[in-house]
mmCIF file with all atom_site columns, N, CA and C in Angstrom:
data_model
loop_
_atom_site.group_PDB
_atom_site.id
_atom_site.type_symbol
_atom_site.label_atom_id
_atom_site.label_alt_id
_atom_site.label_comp_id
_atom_site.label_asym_id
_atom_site.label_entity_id
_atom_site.label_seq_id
_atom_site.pdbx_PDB_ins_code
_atom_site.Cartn_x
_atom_site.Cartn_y
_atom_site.Cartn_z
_atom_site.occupancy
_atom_site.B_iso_or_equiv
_atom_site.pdbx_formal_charge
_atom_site.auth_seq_id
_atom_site.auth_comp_id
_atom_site.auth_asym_id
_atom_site.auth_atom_id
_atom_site.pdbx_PDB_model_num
ATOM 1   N N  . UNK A 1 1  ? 0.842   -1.179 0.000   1.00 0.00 ? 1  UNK A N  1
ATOM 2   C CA . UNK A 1 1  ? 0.000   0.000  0.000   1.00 0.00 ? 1  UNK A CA 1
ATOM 3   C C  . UNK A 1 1  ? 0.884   1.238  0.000   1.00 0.00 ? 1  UNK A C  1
ATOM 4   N N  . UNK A 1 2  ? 0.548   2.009  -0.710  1.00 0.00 ? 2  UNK A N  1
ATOM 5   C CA . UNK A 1 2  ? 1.313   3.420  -0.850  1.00 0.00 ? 2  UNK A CA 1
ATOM 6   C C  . UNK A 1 2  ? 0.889   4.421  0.257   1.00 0.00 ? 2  UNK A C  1
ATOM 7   N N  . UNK A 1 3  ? 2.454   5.390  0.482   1.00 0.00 ? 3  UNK A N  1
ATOM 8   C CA . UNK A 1 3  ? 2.039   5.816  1.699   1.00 0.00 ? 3  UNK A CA 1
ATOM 9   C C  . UNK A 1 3  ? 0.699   7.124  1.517   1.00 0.00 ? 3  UNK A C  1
ATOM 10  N N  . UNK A 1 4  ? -0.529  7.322  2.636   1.00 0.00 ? 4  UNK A N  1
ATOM 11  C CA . UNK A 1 4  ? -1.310  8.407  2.272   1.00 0.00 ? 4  UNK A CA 1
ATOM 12  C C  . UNK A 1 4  ? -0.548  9.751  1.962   1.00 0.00 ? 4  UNK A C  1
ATOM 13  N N  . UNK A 1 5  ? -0.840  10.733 1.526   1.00 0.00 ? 5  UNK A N  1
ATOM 14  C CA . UNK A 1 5  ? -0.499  12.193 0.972   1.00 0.00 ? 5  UNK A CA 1
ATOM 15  C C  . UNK A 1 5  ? -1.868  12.460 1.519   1.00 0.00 ? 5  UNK A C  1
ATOM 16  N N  . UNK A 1 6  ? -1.353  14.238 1.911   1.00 0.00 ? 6  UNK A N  1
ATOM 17  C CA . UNK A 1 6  ? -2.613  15.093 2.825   1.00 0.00 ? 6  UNK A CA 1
ATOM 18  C C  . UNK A 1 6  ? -2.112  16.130 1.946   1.00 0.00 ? 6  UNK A C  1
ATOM 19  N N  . UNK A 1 7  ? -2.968  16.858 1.377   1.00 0.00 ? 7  UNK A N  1
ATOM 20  C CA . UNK A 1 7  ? -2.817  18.080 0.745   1.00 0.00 ? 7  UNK A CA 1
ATOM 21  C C  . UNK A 1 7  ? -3.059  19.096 1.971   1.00 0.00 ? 7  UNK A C  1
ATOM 22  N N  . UNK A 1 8  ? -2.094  20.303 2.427   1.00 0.00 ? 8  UNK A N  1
ATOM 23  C CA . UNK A 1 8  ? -2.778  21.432 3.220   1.00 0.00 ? 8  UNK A CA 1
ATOM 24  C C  . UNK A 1 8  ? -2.765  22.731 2.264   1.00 0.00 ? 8  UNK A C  1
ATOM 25  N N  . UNK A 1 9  ? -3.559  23.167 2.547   1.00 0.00 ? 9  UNK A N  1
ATOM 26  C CA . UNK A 1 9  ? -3.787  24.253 1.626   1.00 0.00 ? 9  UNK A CA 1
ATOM 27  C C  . UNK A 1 9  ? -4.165  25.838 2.859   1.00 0.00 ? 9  UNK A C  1
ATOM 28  N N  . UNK A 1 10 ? -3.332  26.685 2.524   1.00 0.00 ? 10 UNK A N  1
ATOM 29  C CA . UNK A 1 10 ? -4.273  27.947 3.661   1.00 0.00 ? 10 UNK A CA 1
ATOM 30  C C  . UNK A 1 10 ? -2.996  28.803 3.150   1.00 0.00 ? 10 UNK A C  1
ATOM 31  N N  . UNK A 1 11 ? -3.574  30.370 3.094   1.00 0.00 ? 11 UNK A N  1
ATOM 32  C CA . UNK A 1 11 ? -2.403  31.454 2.828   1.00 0.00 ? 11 UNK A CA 1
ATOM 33  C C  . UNK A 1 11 ? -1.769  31.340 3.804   1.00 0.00 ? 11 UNK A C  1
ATOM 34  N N  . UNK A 1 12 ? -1.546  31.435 5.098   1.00 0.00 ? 12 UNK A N  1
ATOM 35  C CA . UNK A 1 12 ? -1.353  31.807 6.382   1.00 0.00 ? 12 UNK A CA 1
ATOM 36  C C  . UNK A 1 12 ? -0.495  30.240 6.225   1.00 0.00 ? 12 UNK A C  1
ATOM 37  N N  . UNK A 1 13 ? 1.009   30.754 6.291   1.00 0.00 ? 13 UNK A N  1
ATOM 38  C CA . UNK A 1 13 ? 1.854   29.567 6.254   1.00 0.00 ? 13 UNK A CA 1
ATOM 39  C C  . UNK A 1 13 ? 2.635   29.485 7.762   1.00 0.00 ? 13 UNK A C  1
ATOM 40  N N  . UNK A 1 14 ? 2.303   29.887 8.421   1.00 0.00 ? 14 UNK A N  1
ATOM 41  C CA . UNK A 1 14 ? 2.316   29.114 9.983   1.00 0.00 ? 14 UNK A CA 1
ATOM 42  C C  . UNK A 1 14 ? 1.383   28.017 10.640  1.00 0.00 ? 14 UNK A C  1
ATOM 43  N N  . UNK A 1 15 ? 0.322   28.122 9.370   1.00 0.00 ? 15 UNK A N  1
ATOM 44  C CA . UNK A 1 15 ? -0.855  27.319 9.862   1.00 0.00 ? 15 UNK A CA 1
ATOM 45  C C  . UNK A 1 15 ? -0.585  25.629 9.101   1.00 0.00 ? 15 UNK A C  1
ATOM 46  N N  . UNK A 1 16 ? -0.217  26.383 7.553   1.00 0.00 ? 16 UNK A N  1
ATOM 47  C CA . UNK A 1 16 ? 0.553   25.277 6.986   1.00 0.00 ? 16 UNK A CA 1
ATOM 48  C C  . UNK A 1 16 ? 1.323   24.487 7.520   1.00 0.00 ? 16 UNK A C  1
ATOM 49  N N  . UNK A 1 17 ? 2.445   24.968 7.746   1.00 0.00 ? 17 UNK A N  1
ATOM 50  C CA . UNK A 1 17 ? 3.660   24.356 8.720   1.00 0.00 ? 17 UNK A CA 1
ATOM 51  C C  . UNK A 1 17 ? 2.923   23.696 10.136  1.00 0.00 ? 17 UNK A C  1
ATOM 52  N N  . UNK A 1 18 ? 2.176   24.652 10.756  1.00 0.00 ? 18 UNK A N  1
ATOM 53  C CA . UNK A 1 18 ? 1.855   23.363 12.007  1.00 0.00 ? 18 UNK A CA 1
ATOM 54  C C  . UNK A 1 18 ? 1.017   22.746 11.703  1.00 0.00 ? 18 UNK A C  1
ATOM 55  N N  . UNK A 1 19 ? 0.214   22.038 10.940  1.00 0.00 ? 19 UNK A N  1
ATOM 56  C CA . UNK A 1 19 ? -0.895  21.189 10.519  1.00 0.00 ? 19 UNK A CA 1
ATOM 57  C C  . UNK A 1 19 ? 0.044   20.465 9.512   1.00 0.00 ? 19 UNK A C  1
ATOM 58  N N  . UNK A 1 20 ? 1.587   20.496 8.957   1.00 0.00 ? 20 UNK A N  1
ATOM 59  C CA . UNK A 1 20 ? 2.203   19.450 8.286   1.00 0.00 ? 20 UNK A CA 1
ATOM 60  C C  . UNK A 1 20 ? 2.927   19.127 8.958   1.00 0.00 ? 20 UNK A C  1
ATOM 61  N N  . UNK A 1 21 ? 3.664   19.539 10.307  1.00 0.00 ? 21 UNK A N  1
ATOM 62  C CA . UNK A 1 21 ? 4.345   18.820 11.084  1.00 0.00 ? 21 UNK A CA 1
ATOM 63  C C  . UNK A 1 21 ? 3.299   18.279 12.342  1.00 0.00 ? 21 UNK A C  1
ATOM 64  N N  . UNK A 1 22 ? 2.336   18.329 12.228  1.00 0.00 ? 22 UNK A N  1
ATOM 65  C CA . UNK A 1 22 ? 1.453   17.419 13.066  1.00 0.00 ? 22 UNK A CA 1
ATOM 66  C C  . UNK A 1 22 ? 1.068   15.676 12.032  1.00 0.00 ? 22 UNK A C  1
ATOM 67  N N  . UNK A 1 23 ? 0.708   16.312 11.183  1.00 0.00 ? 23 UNK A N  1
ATOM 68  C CA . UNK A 1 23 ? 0.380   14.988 10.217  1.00 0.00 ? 23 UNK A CA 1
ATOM 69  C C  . UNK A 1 23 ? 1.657   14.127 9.812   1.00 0.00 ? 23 UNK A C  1
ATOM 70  N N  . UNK A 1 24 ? 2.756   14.795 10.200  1.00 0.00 ? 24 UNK A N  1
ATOM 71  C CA . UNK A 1 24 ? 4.076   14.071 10.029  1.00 0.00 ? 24 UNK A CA 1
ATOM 72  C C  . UNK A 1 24 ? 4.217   13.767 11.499  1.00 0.00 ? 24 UNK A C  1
ATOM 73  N N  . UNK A 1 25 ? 3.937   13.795 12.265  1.00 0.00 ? 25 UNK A N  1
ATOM 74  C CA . UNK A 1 25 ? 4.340   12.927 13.507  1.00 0.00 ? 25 UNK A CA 1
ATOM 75  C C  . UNK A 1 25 ? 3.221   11.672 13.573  1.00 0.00 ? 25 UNK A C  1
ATOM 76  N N  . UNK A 1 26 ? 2.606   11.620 12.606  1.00 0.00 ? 26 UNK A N  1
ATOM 77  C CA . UNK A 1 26 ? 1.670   10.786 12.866  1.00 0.00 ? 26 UNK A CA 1
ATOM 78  C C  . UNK A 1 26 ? 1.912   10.129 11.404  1.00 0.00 ? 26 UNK A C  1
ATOM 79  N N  . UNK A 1 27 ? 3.018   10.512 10.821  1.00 0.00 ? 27 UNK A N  1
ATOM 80  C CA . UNK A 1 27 ? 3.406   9.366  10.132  1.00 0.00 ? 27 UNK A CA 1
ATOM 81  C C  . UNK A 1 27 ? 2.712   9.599  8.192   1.00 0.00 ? 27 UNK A C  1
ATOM 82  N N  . UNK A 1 28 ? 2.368   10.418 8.363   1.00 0.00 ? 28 UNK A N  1
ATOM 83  C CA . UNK A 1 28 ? 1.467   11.192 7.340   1.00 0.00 ? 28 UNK A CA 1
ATOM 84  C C  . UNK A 1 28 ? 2.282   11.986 6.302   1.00 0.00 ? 28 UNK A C  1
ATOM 85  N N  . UNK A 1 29 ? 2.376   11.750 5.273   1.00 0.00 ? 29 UNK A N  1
ATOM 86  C CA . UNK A 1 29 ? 3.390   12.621 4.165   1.00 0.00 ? 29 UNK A CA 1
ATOM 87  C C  . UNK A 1 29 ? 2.074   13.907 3.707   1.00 0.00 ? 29 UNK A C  1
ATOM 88  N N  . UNK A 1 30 ? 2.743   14.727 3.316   1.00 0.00 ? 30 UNK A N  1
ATOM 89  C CA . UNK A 1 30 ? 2.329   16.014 2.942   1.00 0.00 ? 30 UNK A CA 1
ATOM 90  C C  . UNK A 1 30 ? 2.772   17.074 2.055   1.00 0.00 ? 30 UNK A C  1
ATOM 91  N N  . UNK A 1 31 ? 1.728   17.711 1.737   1.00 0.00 ? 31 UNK A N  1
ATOM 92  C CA . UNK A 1 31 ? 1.911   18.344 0.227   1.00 0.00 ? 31 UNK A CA 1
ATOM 93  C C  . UNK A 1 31 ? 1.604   19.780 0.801   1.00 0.00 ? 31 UNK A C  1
ATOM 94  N N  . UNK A 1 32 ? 2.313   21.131 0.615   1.00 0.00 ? 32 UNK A N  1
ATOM 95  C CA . UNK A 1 32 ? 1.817   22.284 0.836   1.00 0.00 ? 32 UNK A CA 1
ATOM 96  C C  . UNK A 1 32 ? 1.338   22.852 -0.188  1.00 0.00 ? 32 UNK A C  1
ATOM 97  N N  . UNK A 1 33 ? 0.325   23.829 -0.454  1.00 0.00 ? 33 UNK A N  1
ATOM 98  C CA . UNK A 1 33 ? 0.266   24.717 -1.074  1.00 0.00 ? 33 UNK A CA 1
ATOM 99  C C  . UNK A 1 33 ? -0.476  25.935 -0.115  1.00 0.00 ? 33 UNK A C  1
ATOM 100 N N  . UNK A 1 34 ? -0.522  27.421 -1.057  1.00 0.00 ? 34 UNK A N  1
ATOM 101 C CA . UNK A 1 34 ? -0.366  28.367 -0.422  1.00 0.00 ? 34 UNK A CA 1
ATOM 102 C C  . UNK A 1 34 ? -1.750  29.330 -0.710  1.00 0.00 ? 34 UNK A C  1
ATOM 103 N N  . UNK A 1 35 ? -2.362  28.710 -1.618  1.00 0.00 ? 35 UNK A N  1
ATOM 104 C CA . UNK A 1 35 ? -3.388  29.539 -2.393  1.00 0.00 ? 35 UNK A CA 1
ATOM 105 C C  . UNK A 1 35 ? -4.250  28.438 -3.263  1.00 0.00 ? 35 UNK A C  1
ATOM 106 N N  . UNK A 1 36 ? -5.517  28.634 -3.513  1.00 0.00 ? 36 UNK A N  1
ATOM 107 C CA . UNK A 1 36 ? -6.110  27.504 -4.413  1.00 0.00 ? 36 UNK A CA 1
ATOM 108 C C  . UNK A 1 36 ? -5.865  27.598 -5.431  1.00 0.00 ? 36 UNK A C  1
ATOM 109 N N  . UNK A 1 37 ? -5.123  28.259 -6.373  1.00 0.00 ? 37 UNK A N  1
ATOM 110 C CA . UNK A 1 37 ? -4.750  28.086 -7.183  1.00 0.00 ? 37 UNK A CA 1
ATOM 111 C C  . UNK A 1 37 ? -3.076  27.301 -7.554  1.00 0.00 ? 37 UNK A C  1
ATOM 112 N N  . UNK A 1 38 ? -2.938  27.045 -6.289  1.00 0.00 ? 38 UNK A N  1
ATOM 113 C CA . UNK A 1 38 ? -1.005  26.380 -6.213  1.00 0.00 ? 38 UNK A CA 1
ATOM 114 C C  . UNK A 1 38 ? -1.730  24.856 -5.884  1.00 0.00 ? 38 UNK A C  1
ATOM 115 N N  . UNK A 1 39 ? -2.797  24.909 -5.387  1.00 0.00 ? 39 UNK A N  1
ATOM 116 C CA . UNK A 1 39 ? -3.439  23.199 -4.578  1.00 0.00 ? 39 UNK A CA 1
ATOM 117 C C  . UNK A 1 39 ? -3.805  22.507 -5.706  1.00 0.00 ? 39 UNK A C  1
ATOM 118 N N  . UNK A 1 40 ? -4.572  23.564 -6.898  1.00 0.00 ? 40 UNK A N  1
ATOM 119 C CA . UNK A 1 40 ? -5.068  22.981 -8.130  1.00 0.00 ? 40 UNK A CA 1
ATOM 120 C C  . UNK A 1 40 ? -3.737  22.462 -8.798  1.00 0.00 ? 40 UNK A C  1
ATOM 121 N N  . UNK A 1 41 ? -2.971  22.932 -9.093  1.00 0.00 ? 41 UNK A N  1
ATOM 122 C CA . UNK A 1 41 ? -1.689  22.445 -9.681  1.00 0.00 ? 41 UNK A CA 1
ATOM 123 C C  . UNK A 1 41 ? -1.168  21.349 -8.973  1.00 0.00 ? 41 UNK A C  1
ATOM 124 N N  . UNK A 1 42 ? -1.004  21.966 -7.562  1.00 0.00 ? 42 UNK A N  1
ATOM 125 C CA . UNK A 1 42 ? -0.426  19.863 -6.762  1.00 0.00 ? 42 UNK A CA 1
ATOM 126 C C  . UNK A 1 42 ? -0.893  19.465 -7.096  1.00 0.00 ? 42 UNK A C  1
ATOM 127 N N  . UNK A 1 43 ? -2.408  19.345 -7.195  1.00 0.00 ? 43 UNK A N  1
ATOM 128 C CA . UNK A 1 43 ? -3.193  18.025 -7.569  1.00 0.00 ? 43 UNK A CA 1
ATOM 129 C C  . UNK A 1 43 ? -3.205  17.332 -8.617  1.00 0.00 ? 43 UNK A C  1
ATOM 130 N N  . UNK A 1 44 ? -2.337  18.080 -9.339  1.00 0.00 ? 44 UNK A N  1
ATOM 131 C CA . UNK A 1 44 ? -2.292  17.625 -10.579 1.00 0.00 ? 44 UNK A CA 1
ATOM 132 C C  . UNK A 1 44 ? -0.949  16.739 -11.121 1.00 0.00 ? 44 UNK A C  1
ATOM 133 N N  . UNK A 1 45 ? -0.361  17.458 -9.868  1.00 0.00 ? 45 UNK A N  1
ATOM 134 C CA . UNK A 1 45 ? 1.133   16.523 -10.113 1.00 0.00 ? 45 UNK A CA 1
ATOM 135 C C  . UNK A 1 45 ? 1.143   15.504 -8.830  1.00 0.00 ? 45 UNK A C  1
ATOM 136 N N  . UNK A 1 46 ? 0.883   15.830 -7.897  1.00 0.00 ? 46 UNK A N  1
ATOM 137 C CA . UNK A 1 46 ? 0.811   14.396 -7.050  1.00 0.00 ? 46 UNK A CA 1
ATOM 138 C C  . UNK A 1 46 ? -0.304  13.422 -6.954  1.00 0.00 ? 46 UNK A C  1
ATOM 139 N N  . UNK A 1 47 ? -0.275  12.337 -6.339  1.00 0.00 ? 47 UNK A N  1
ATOM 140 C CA . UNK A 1 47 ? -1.715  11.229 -5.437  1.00 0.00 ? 47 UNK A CA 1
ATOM 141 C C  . UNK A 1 47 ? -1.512  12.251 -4.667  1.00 0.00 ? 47 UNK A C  1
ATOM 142 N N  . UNK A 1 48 ? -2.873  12.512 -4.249  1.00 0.00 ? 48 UNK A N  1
ATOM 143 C CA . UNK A 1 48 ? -3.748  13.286 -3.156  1.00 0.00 ? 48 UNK A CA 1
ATOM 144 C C  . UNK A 1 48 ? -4.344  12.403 -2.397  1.00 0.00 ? 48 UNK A C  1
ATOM 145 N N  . UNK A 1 49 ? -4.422  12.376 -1.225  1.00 0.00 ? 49 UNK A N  1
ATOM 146 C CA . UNK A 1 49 ? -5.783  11.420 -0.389  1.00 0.00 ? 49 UNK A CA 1
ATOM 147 C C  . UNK A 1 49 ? -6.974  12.092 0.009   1.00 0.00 ? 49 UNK A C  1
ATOM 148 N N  . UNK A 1 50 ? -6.161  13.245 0.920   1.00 0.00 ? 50 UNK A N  1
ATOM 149 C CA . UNK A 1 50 ? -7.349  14.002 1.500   1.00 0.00 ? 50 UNK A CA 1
ATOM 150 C C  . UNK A 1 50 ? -6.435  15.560 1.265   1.00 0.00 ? 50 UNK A C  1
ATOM 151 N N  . UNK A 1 51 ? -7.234  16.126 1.595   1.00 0.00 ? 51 UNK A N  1
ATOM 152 C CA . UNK A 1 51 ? -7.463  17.405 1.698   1.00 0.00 ? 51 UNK A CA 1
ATOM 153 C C  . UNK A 1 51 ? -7.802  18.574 2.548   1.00 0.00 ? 51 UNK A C  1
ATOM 154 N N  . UNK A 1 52 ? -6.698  19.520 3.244   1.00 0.00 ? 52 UNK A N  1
ATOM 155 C CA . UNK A 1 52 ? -7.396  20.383 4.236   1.00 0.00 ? 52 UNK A CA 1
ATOM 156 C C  . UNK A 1 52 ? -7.266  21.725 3.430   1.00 0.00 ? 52 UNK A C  1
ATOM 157 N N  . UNK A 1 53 ? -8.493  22.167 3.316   1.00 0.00 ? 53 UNK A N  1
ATOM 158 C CA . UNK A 1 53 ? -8.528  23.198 2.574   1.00 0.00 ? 53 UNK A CA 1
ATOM 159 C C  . UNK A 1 53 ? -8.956  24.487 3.524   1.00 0.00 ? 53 UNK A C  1
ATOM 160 N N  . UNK A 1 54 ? -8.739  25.908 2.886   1.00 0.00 ? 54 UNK A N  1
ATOM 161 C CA . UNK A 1 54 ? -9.288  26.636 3.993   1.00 0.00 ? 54 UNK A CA 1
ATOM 162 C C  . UNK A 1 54 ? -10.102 27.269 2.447   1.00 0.00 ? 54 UNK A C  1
ATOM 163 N N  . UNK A 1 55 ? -10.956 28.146 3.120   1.00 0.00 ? 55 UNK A N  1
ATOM 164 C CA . UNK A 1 55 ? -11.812 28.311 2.026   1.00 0.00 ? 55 UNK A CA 1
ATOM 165 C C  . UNK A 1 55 ? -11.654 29.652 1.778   1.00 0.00 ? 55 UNK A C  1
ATOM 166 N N  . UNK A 1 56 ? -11.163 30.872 2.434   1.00 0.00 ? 56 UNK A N  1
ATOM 167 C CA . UNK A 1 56 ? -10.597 32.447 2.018   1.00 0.00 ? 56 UNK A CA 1
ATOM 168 C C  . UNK A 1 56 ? -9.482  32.555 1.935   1.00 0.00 ? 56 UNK A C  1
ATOM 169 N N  . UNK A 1 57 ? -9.149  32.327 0.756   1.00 0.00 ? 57 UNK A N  1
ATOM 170 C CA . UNK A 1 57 ? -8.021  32.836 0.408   1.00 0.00 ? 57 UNK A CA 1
ATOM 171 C C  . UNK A 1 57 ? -7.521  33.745 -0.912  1.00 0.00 ? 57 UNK A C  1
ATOM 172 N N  . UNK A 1 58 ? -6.459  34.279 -1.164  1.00 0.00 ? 58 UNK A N  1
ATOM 173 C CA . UNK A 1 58 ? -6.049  34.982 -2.603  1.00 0.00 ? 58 UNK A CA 1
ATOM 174 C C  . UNK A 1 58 ? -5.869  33.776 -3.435  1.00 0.00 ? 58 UNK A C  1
ATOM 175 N N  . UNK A 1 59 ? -5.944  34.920 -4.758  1.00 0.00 ? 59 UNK A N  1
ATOM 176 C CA . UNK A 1 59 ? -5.763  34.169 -5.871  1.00 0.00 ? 59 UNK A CA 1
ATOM 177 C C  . UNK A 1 59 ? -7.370  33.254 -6.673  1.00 0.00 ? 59 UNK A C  1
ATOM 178 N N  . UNK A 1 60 ? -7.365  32.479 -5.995  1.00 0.00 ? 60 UNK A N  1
ATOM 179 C CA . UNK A 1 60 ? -8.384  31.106 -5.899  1.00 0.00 ? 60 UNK A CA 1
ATOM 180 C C  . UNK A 1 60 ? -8.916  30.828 -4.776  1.00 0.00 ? 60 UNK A C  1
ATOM 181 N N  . UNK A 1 61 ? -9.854  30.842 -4.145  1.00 0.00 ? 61 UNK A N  1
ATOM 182 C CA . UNK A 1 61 ? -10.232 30.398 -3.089  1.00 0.00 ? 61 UNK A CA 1
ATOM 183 C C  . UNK A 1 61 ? -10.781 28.945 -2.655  1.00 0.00 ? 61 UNK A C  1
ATOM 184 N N  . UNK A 1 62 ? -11.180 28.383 -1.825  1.00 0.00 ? 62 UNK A N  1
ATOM 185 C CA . UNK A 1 62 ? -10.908 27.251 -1.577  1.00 0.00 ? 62 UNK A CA 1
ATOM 186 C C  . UNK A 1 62 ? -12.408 26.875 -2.493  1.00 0.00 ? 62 UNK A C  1
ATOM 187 N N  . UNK A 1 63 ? -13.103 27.364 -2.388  1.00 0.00 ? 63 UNK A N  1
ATOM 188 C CA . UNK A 1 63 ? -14.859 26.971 -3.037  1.00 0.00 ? 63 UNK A CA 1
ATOM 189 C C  . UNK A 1 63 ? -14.405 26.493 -4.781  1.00 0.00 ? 63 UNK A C  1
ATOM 190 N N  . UNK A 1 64 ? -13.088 27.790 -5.173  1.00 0.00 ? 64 UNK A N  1
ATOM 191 C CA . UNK A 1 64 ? -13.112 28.018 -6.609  1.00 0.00 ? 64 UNK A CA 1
ATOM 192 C C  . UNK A 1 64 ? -12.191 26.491 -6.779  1.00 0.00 ? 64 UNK A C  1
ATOM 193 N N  . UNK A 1 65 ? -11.448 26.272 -5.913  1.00 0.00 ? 65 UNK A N  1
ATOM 194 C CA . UNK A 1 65 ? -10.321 25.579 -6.335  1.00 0.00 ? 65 UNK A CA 1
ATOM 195 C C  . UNK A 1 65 ? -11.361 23.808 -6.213  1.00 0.00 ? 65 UNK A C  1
ATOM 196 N N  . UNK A 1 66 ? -12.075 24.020 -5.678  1.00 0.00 ? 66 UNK A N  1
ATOM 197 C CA . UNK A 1 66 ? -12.982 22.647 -5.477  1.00 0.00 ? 66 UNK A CA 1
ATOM 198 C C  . UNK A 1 66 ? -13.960 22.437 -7.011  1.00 0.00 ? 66 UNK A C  1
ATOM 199 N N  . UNK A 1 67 ? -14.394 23.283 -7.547  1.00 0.00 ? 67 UNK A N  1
ATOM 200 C CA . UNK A 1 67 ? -15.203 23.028 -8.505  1.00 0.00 ? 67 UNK A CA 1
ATOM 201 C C  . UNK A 1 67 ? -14.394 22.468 -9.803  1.00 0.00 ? 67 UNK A C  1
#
């Protein structure tokens, strides 16, 4: 079985960073992006499993980057 990938997604990259070093102590690999429009692109280059999205953000927002 391949290991899960967690996409985090939120402008506010302190929030990033502690919500990817939490999911990495728990053994969890992880993907940052910074804006929904940088999450749309990971997704396109990595396996995704899940997804923490925040939903206000620049650029793309989390609603836009879901459709």
């Amino acid at each position: 079985m391949s290991q899960q990938k967690v996409l985090v997604v939120d402008d506010d990259r302190e929030i990033v960073s502690a919500i990817s070093k939490l999911l990495k102590l728990e053994g969890i690999d992880t993907v940052c992006a910074y804006n929904g429009a940088e999450a749309v692109e990971k997704l396109t280059d990595e396996e995704i499993h899940l997804i923490i999205l925040d939903i206000m953000m620049p650029e793309m927002d989390g609603i836009s980057a879901t459709i």
